[in-house]
Coordinates of N, CA and C in Angstrom, one line a residue:
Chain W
X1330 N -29.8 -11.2 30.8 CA -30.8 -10.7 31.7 C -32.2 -10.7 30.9
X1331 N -33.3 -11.4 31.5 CA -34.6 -11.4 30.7 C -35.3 -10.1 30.7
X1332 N -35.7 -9.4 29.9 CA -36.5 -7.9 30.6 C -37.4 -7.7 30.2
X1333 N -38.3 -7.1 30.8 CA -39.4 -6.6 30.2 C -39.2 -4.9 30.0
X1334 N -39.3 -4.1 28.8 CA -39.2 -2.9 28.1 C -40.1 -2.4 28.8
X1335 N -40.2 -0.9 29.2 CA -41.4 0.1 28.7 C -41.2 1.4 28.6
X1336 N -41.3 2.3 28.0 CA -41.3 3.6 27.9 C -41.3 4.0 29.6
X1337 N -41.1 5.3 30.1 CA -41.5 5.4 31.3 C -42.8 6.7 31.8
X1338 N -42.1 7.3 30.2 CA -43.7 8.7 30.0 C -43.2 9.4 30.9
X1339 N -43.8 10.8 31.3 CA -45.3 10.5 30.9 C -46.0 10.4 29.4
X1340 N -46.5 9.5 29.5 CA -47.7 9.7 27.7 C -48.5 10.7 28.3
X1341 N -48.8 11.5 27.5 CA -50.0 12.2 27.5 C -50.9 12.1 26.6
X1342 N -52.4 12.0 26.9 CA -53.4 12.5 25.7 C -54.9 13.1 26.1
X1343 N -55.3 13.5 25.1 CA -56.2 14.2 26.0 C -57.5 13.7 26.1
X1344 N -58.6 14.2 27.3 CA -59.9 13.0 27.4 C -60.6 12.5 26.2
X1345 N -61.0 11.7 26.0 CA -61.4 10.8 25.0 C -60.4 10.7 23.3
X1346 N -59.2 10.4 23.8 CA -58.9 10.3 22.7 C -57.8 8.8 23.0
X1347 N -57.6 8.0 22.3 CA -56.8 6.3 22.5 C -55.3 6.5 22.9
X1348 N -55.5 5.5 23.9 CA -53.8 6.0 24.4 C -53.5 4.5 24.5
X1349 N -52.2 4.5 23.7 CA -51.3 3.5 23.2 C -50.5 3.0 24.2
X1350 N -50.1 2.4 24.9 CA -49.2 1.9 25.3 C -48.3 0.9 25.1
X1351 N -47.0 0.6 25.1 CA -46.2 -0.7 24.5 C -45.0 -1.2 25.3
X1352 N -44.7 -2.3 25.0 CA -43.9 -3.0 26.0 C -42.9 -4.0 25.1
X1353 N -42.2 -4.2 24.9 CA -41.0 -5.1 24.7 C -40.6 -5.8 25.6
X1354 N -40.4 -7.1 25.1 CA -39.7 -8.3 26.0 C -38.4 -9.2 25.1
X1355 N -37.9 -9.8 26.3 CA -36.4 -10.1 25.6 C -36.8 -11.9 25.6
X1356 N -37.8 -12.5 26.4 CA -37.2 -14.0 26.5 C -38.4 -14.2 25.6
X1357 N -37.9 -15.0 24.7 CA -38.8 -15.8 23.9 C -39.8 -17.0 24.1
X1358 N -39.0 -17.0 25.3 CA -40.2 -18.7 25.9 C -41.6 -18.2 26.6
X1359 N -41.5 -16.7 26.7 CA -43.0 -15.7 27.3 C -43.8 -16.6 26.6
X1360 N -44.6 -16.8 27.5 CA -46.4 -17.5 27.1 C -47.3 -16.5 27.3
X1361 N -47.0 -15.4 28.7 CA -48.2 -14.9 29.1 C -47.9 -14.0 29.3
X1362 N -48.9 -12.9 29.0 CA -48.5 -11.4 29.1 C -49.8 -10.8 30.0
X1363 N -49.4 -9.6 30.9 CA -50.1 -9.0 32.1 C -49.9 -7.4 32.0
X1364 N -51.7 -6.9 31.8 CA -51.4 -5.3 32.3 C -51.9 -5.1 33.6
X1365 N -50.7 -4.6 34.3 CA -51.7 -4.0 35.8 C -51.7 -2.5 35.6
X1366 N -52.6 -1.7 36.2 CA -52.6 -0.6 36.6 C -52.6 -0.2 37.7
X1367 N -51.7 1.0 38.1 CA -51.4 1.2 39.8 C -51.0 2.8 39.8
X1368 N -52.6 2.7 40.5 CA -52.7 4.5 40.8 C -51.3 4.7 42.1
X1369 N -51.2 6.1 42.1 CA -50.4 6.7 43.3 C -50.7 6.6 44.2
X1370 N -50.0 5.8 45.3 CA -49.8 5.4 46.4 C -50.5 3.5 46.8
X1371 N -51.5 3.2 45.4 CA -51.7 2.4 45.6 C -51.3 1.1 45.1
X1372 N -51.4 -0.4 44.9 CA -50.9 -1.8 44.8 C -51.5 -1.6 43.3
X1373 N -50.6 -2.8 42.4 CA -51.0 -2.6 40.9 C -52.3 -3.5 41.1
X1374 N -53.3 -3.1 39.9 CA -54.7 -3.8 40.0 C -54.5 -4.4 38.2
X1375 N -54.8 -6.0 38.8 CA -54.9 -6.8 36.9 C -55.9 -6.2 36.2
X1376 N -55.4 -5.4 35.2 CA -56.4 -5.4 34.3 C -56.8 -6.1 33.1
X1377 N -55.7 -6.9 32.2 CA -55.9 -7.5 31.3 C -54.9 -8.4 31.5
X1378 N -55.1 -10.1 30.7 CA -54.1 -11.0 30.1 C -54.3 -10.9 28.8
X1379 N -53.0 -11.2 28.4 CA -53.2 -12.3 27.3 C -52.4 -13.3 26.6
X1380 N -52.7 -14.5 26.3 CA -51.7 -15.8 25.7 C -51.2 -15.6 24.2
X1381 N -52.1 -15.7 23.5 CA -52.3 -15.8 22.1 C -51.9 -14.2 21.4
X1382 N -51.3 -14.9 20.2 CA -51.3 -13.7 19.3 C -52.3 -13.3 18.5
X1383 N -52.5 -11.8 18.6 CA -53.9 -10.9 18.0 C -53.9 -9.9 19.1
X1384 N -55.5 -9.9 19.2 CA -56.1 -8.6 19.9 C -56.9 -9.0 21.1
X1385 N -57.1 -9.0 21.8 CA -58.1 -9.1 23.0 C -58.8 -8.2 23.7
X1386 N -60.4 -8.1 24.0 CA -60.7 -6.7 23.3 C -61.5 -7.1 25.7
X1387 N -61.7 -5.8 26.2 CA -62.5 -5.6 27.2 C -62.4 -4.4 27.5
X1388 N -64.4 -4.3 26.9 CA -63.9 -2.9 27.5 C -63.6 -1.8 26.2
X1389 N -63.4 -1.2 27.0 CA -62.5 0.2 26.7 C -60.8 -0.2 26.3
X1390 N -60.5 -1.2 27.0 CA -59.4 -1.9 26.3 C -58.4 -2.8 25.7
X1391 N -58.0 -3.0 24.9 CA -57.9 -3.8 24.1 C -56.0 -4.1 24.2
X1392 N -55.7 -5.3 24.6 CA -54.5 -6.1 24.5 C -53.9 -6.6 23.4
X1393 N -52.6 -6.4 22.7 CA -52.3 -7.0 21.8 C -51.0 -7.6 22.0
X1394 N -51.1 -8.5 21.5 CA -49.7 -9.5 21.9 C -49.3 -10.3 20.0
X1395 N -47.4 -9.7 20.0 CA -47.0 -10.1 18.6 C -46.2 -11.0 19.3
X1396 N -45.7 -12.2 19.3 CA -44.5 -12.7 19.7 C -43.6 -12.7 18.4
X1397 N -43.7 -12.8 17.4 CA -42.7 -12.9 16.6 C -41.4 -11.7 16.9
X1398 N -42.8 -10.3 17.5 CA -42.1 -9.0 17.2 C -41.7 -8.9 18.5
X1399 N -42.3 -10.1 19.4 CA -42.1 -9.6 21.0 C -42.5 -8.4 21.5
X1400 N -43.5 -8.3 21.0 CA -44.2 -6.7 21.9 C -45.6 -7.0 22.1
X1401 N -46.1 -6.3 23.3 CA -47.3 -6.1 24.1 C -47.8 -5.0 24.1
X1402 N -49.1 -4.7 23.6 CA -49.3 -3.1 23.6 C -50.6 -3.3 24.2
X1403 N -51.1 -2.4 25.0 CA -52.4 -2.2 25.8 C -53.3 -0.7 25.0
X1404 N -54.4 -1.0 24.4 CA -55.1 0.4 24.0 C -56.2 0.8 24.7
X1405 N -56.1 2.1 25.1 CA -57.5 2.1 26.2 C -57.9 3.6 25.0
X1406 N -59.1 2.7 24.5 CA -60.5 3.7 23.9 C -60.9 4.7 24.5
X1407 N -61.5 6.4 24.0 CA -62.1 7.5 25.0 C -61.7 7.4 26.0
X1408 N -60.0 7.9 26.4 CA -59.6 7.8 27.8 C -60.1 9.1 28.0
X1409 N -60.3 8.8 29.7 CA -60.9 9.4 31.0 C -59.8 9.6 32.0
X1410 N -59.5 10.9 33.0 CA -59.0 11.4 33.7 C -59.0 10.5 34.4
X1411 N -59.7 9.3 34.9 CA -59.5 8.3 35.4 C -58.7 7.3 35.8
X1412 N -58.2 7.6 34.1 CA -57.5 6.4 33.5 C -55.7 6.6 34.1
X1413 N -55.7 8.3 34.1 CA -54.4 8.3 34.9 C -53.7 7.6 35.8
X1414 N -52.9 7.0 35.4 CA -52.2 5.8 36.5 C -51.2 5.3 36.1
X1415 N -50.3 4.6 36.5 CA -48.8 4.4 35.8 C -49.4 2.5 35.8
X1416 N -48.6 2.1 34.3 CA -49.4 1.0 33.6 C -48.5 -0.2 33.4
X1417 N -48.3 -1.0 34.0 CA -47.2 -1.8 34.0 C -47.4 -3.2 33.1
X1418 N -46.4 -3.8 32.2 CA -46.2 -4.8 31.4 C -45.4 -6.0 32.3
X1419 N -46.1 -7.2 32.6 CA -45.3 -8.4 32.7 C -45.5 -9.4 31.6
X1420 N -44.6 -10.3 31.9 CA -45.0 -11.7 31.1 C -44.4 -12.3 31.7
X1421 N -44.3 -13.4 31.9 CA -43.9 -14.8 33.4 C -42.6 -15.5 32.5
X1422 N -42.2 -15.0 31.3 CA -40.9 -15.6 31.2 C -40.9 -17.5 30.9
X1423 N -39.4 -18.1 30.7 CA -39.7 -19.3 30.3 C -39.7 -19.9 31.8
X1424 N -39.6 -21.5 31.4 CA -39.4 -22.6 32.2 C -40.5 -22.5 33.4
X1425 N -41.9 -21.8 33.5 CA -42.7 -22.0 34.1 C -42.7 -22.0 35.8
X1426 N -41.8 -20.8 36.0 CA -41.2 -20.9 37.4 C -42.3 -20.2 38.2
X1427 N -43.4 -20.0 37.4 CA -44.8 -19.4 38.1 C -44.0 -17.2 38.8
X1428 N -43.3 -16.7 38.4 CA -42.7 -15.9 38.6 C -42.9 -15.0 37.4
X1429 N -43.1 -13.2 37.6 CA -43.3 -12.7 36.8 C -42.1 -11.6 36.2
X1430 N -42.1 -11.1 35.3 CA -40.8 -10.2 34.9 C -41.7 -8.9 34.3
X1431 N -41.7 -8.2 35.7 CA -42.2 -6.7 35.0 C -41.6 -5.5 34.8
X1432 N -42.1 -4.9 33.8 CA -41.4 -3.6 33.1 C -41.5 -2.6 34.3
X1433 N -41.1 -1.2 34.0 CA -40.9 0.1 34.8 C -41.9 0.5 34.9
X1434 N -43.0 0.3 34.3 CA -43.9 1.1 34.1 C -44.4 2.6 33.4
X1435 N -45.6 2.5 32.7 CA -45.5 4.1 31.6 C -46.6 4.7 32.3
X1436 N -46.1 5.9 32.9 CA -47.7 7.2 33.3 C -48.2 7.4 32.6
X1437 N -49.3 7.1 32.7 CA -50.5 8.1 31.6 C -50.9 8.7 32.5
X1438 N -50.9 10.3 31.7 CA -51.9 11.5 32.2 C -53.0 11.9 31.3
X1439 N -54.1 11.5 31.4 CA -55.0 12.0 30.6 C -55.6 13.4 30.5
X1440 N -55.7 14.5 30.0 CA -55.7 15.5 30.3 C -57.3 16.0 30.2
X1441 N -58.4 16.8 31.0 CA -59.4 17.2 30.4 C -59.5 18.1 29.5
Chain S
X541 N -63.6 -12.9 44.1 CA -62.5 -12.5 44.3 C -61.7 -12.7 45.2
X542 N -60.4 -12.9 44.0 CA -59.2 -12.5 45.6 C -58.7 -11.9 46.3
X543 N -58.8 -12.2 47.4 CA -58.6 -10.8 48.7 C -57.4 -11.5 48.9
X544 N -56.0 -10.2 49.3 CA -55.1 -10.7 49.6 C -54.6 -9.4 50.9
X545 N -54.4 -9.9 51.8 CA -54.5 -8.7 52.6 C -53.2 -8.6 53.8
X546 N -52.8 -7.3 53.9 CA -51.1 -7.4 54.5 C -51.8 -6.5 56.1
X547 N -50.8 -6.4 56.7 CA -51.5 -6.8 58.3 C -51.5 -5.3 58.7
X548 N -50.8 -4.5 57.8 CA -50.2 -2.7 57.9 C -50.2 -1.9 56.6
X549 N -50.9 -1.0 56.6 CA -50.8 -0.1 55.3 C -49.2 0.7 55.8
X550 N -49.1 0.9 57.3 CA -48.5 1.8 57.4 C -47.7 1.6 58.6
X551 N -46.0 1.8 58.4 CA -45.4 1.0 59.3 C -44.2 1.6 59.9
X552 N -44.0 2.3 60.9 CA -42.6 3.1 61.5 C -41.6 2.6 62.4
X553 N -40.7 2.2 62.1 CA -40.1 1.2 63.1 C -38.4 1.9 62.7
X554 N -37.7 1.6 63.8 CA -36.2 2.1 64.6 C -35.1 1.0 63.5
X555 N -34.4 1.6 63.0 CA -33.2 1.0 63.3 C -32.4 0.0 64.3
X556 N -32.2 -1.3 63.6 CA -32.2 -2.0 64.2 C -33.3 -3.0 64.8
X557 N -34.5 -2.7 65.0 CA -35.5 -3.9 65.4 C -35.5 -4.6 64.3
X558 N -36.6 -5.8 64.8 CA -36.5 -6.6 63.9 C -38.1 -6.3 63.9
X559 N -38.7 -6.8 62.2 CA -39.8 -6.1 61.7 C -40.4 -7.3 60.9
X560 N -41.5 -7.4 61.4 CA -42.4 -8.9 60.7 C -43.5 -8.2 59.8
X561 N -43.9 -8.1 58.6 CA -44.7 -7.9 57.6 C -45.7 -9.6 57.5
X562 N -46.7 -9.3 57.3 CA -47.8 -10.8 57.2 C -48.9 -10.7 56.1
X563 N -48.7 -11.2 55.3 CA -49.5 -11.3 54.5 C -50.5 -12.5 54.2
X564 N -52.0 -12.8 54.2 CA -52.9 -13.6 54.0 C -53.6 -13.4 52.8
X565 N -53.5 -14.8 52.4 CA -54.7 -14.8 50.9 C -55.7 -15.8 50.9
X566 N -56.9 -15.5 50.3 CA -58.2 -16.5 51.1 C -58.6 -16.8 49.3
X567 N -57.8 -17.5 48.4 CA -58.0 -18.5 47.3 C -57.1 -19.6 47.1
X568 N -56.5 -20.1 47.9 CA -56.6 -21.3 48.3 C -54.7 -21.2 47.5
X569 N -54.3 -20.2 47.2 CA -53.5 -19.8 46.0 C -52.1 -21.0 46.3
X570 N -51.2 -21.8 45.4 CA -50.0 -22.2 45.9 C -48.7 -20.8 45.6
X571 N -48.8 -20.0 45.1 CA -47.6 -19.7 45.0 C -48.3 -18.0 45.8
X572 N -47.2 -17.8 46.3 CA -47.2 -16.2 47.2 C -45.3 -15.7 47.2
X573 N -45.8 -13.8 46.8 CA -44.8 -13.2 46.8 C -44.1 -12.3 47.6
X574 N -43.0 -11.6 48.2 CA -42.8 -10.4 48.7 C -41.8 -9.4 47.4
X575 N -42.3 -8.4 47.1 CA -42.3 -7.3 46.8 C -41.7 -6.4 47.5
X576 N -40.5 -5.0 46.6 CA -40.4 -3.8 47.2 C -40.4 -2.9 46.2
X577 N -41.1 -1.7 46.3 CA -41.3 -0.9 44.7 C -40.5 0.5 45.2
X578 N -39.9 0.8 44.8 CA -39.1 1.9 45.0 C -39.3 2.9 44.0
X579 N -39.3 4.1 43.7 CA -39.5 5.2 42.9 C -38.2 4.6 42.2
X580 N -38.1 4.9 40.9 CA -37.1 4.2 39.4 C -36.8 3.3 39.4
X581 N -36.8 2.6 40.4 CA -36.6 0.5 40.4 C -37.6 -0.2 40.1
X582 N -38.5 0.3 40.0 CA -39.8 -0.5 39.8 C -40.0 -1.5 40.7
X583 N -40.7 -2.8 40.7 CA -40.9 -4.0 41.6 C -39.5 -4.5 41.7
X584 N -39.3 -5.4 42.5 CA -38.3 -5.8 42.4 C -38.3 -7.2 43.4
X585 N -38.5 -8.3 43.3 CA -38.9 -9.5 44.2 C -37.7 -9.7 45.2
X586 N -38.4 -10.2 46.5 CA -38.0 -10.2 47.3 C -37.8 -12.1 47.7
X587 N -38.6 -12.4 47.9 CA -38.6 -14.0 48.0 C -39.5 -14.2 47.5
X588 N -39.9 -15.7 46.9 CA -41.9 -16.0 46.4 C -41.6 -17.4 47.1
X589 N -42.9 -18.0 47.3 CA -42.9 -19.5 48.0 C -43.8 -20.2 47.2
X590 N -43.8 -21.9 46.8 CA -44.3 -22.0 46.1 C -45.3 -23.2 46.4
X591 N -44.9 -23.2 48.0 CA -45.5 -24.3 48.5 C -45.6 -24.0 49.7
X592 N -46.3 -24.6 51.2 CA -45.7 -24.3 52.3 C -44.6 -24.8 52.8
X593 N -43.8 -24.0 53.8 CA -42.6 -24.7 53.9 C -41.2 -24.2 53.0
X594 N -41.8 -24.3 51.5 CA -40.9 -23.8 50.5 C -40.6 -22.2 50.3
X595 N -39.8 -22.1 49.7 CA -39.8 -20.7 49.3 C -38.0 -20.7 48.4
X596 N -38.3 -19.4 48.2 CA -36.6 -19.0 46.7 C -36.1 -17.9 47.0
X597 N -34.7 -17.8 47.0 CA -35.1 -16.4 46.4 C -35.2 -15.5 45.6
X598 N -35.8 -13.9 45.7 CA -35.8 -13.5 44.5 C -34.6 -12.7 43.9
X599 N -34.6 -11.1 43.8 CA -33.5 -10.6 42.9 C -32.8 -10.1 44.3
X600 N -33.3 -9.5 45.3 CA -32.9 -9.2 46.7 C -32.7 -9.1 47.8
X601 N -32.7 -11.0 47.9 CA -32.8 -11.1 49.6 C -32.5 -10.9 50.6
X602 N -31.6 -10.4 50.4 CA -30.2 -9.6 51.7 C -30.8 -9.1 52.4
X603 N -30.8 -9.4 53.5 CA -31.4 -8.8 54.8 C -33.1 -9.0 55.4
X604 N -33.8 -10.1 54.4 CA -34.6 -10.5 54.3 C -34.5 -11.5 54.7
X605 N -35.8 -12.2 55.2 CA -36.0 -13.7 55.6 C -37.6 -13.7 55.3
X606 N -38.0 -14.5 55.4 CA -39.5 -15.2 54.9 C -40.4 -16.8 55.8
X607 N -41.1 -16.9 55.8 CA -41.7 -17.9 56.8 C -43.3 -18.3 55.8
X608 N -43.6 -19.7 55.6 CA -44.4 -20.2 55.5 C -45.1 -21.2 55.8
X609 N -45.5 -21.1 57.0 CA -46.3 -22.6 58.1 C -47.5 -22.6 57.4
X610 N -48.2 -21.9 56.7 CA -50.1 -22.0 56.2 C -50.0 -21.9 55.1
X611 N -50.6 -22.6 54.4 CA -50.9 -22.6 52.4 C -51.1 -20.6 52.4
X612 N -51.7 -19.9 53.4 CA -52.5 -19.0 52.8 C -51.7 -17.6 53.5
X613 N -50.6 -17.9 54.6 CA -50.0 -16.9 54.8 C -48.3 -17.0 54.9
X614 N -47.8 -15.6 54.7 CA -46.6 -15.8 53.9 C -46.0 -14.4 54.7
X615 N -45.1 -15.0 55.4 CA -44.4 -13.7 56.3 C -43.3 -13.0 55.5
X616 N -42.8 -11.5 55.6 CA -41.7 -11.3 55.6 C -41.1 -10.8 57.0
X617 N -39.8 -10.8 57.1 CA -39.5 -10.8 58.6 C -37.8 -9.7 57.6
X618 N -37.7 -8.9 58.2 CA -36.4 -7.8 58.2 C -35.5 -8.0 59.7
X619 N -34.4 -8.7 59.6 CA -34.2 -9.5 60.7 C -33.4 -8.0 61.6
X620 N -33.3 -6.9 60.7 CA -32.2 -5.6 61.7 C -32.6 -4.8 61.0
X621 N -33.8 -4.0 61.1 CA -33.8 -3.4 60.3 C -33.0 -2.0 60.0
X622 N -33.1 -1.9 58.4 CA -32.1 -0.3 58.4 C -32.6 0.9 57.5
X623 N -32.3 2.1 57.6 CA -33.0 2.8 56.9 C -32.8 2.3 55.0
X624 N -32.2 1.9 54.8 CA -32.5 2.0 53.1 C -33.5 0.4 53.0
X625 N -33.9 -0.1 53.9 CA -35.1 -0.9 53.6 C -36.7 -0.1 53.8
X626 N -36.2 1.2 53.7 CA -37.5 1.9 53.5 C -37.9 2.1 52.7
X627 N -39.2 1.9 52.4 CA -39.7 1.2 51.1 C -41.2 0.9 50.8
X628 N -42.4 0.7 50.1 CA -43.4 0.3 49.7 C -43.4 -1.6 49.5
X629 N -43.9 -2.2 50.6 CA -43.7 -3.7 50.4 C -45.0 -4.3 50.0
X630 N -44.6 -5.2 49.0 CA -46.3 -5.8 48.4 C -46.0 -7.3 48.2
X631 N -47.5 -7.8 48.7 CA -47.1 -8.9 48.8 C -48.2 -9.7 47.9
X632 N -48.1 -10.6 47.0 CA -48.7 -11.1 46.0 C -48.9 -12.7 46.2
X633 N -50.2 -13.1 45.5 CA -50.2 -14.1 45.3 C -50.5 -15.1 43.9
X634 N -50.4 -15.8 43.4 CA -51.0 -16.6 42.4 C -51.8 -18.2 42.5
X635 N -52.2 -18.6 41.7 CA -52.7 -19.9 41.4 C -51.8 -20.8 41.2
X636 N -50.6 -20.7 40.2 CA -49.7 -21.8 40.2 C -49.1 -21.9 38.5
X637 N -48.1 -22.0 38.3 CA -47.8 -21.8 37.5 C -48.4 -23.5 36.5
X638 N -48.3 -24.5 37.2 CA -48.6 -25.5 36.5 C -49.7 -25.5 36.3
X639 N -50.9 -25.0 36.9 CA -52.6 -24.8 36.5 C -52.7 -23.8 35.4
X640 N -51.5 -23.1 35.3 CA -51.7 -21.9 34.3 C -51.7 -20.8 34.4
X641 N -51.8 -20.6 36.1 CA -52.6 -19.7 36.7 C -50.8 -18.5 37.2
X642 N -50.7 -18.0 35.7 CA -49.6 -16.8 36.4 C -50.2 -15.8 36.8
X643 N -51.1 -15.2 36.8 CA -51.9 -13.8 37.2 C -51.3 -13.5 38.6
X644 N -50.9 -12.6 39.4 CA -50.5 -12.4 40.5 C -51.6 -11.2 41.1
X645 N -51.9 -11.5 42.1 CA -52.8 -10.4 42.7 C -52.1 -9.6 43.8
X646 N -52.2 -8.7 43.9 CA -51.9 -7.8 45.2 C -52.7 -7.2 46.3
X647 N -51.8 -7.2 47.3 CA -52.2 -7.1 48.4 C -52.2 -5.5 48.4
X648 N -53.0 -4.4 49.2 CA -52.6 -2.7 49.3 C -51.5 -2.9 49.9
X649 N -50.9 -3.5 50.0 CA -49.2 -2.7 50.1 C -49.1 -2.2 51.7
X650 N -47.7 -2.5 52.4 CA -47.3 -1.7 53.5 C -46.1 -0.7 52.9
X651 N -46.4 0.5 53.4 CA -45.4 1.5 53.4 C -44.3 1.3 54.7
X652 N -43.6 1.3 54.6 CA -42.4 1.0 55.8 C -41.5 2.2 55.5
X653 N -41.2 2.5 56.7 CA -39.9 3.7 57.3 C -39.4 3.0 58.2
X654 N -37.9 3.5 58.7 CA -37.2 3.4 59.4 C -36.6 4.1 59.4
X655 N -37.1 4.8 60.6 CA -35.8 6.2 61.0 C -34.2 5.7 62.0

């Protein structure tokens, strides 16, 4: 079974201080990795990709993608009560079937 | 941007009817999905189409059916419906996997009951 990992939280941290998030994947043919974010009650909204290994920075947050280590972590800078919302990891898996394999998703509660 | 838009935020229907969900997307997208998010299951695909005409299925079709006559709309259809297809349904689209284009966008979602 291909999977995508995630903690399910809640993470907590408090306003303005960097909230980590991470993801593990099992298929090695992953090209592409996806964070959505998806407030309560609402549809997840794309927030970041990314292909390449390193950092990818927008924003307030920053994407990192290891494939050797197979993990995806999302960092969001001075989080904001805002930011509360459950944060989901995909990556589209091998053989290009245009289809996504997403994690459980991690709550973040940012606290004031 | 992509607007991807489902025909009901909000949907109450009987046991036993049969229940059409519709979803439209205005970027021209080839591949479109149906979705059901359930509290501890997370997403979970329903069928995706990757063309008109075409379609797959996904991890749980059972009791599902799907329809695509237009590049840009993508039906789901619940042919009897029952109460444990009550559920949050989202329906997604992308650009194509061969263009590159995995990014899936979402539609706001129908809430569906069946009492």
């Amino acid at each position: 079974q291909k999977e995508v990992e995630q903690n399910s939280g809640p993470l907590s941290v408090p306003e303005g201080a960097i909230a980590s998030l991470n993801c593990t994947y099992s298929d090695r043919g992953s090209q592409s990795f996806f964070w959505y974010r998806q407030y309560s009650g609402k549809s997840p909204e794309l927030i970041m990709f990314i292909y390449s290994n390193g950092d990818k920075e927008d924003g307030r947050f920053t994407a990192q993608l290891n494939k050797a280590s197979q993990y995806v972590s999302l960092l969001i800078r001075d989080s904001q009560p805002s930011d509360s919302a459950t944060y989901l990891c995909a990556g589209n898996g091998s053989g290009n079937t245009g289809k996504l394999i997403f994690g459980q998703g991690t709550t973040l509660q940012v606290k004031p | 941007d992509v607007k991807v838009t489902q025909s009901s935020r909000y949907l109450v229907k009987r046991t036993g009817e049969k229940v059409f969900l519709e979803c439209v997307q205005d970027m021209d997208h080839e591949n479109m999905f149906w979705y059901r998010q359930d509290p501890g299951l997370g997403l979970r695909l329903i069928y995706f189409s990757y063309d008109v005409k075409m379609k797959e299925k996904g991890d749980i079709p059972e009791g599902y059916s799907v329809s695509r006559e237009k590049k840009e709309r993508f039906s789901l259809i619940l042919e009897s419906a029952s109460t444990n297809q009550t559920s949050m349904y989202l329906c997604a689209s992308s650009l194509s996997a061969a263009g590159g284009g995995d990014e899936q966008f979402f539609g706001p979602g129908t809430r569906l009951t069946v009492l």
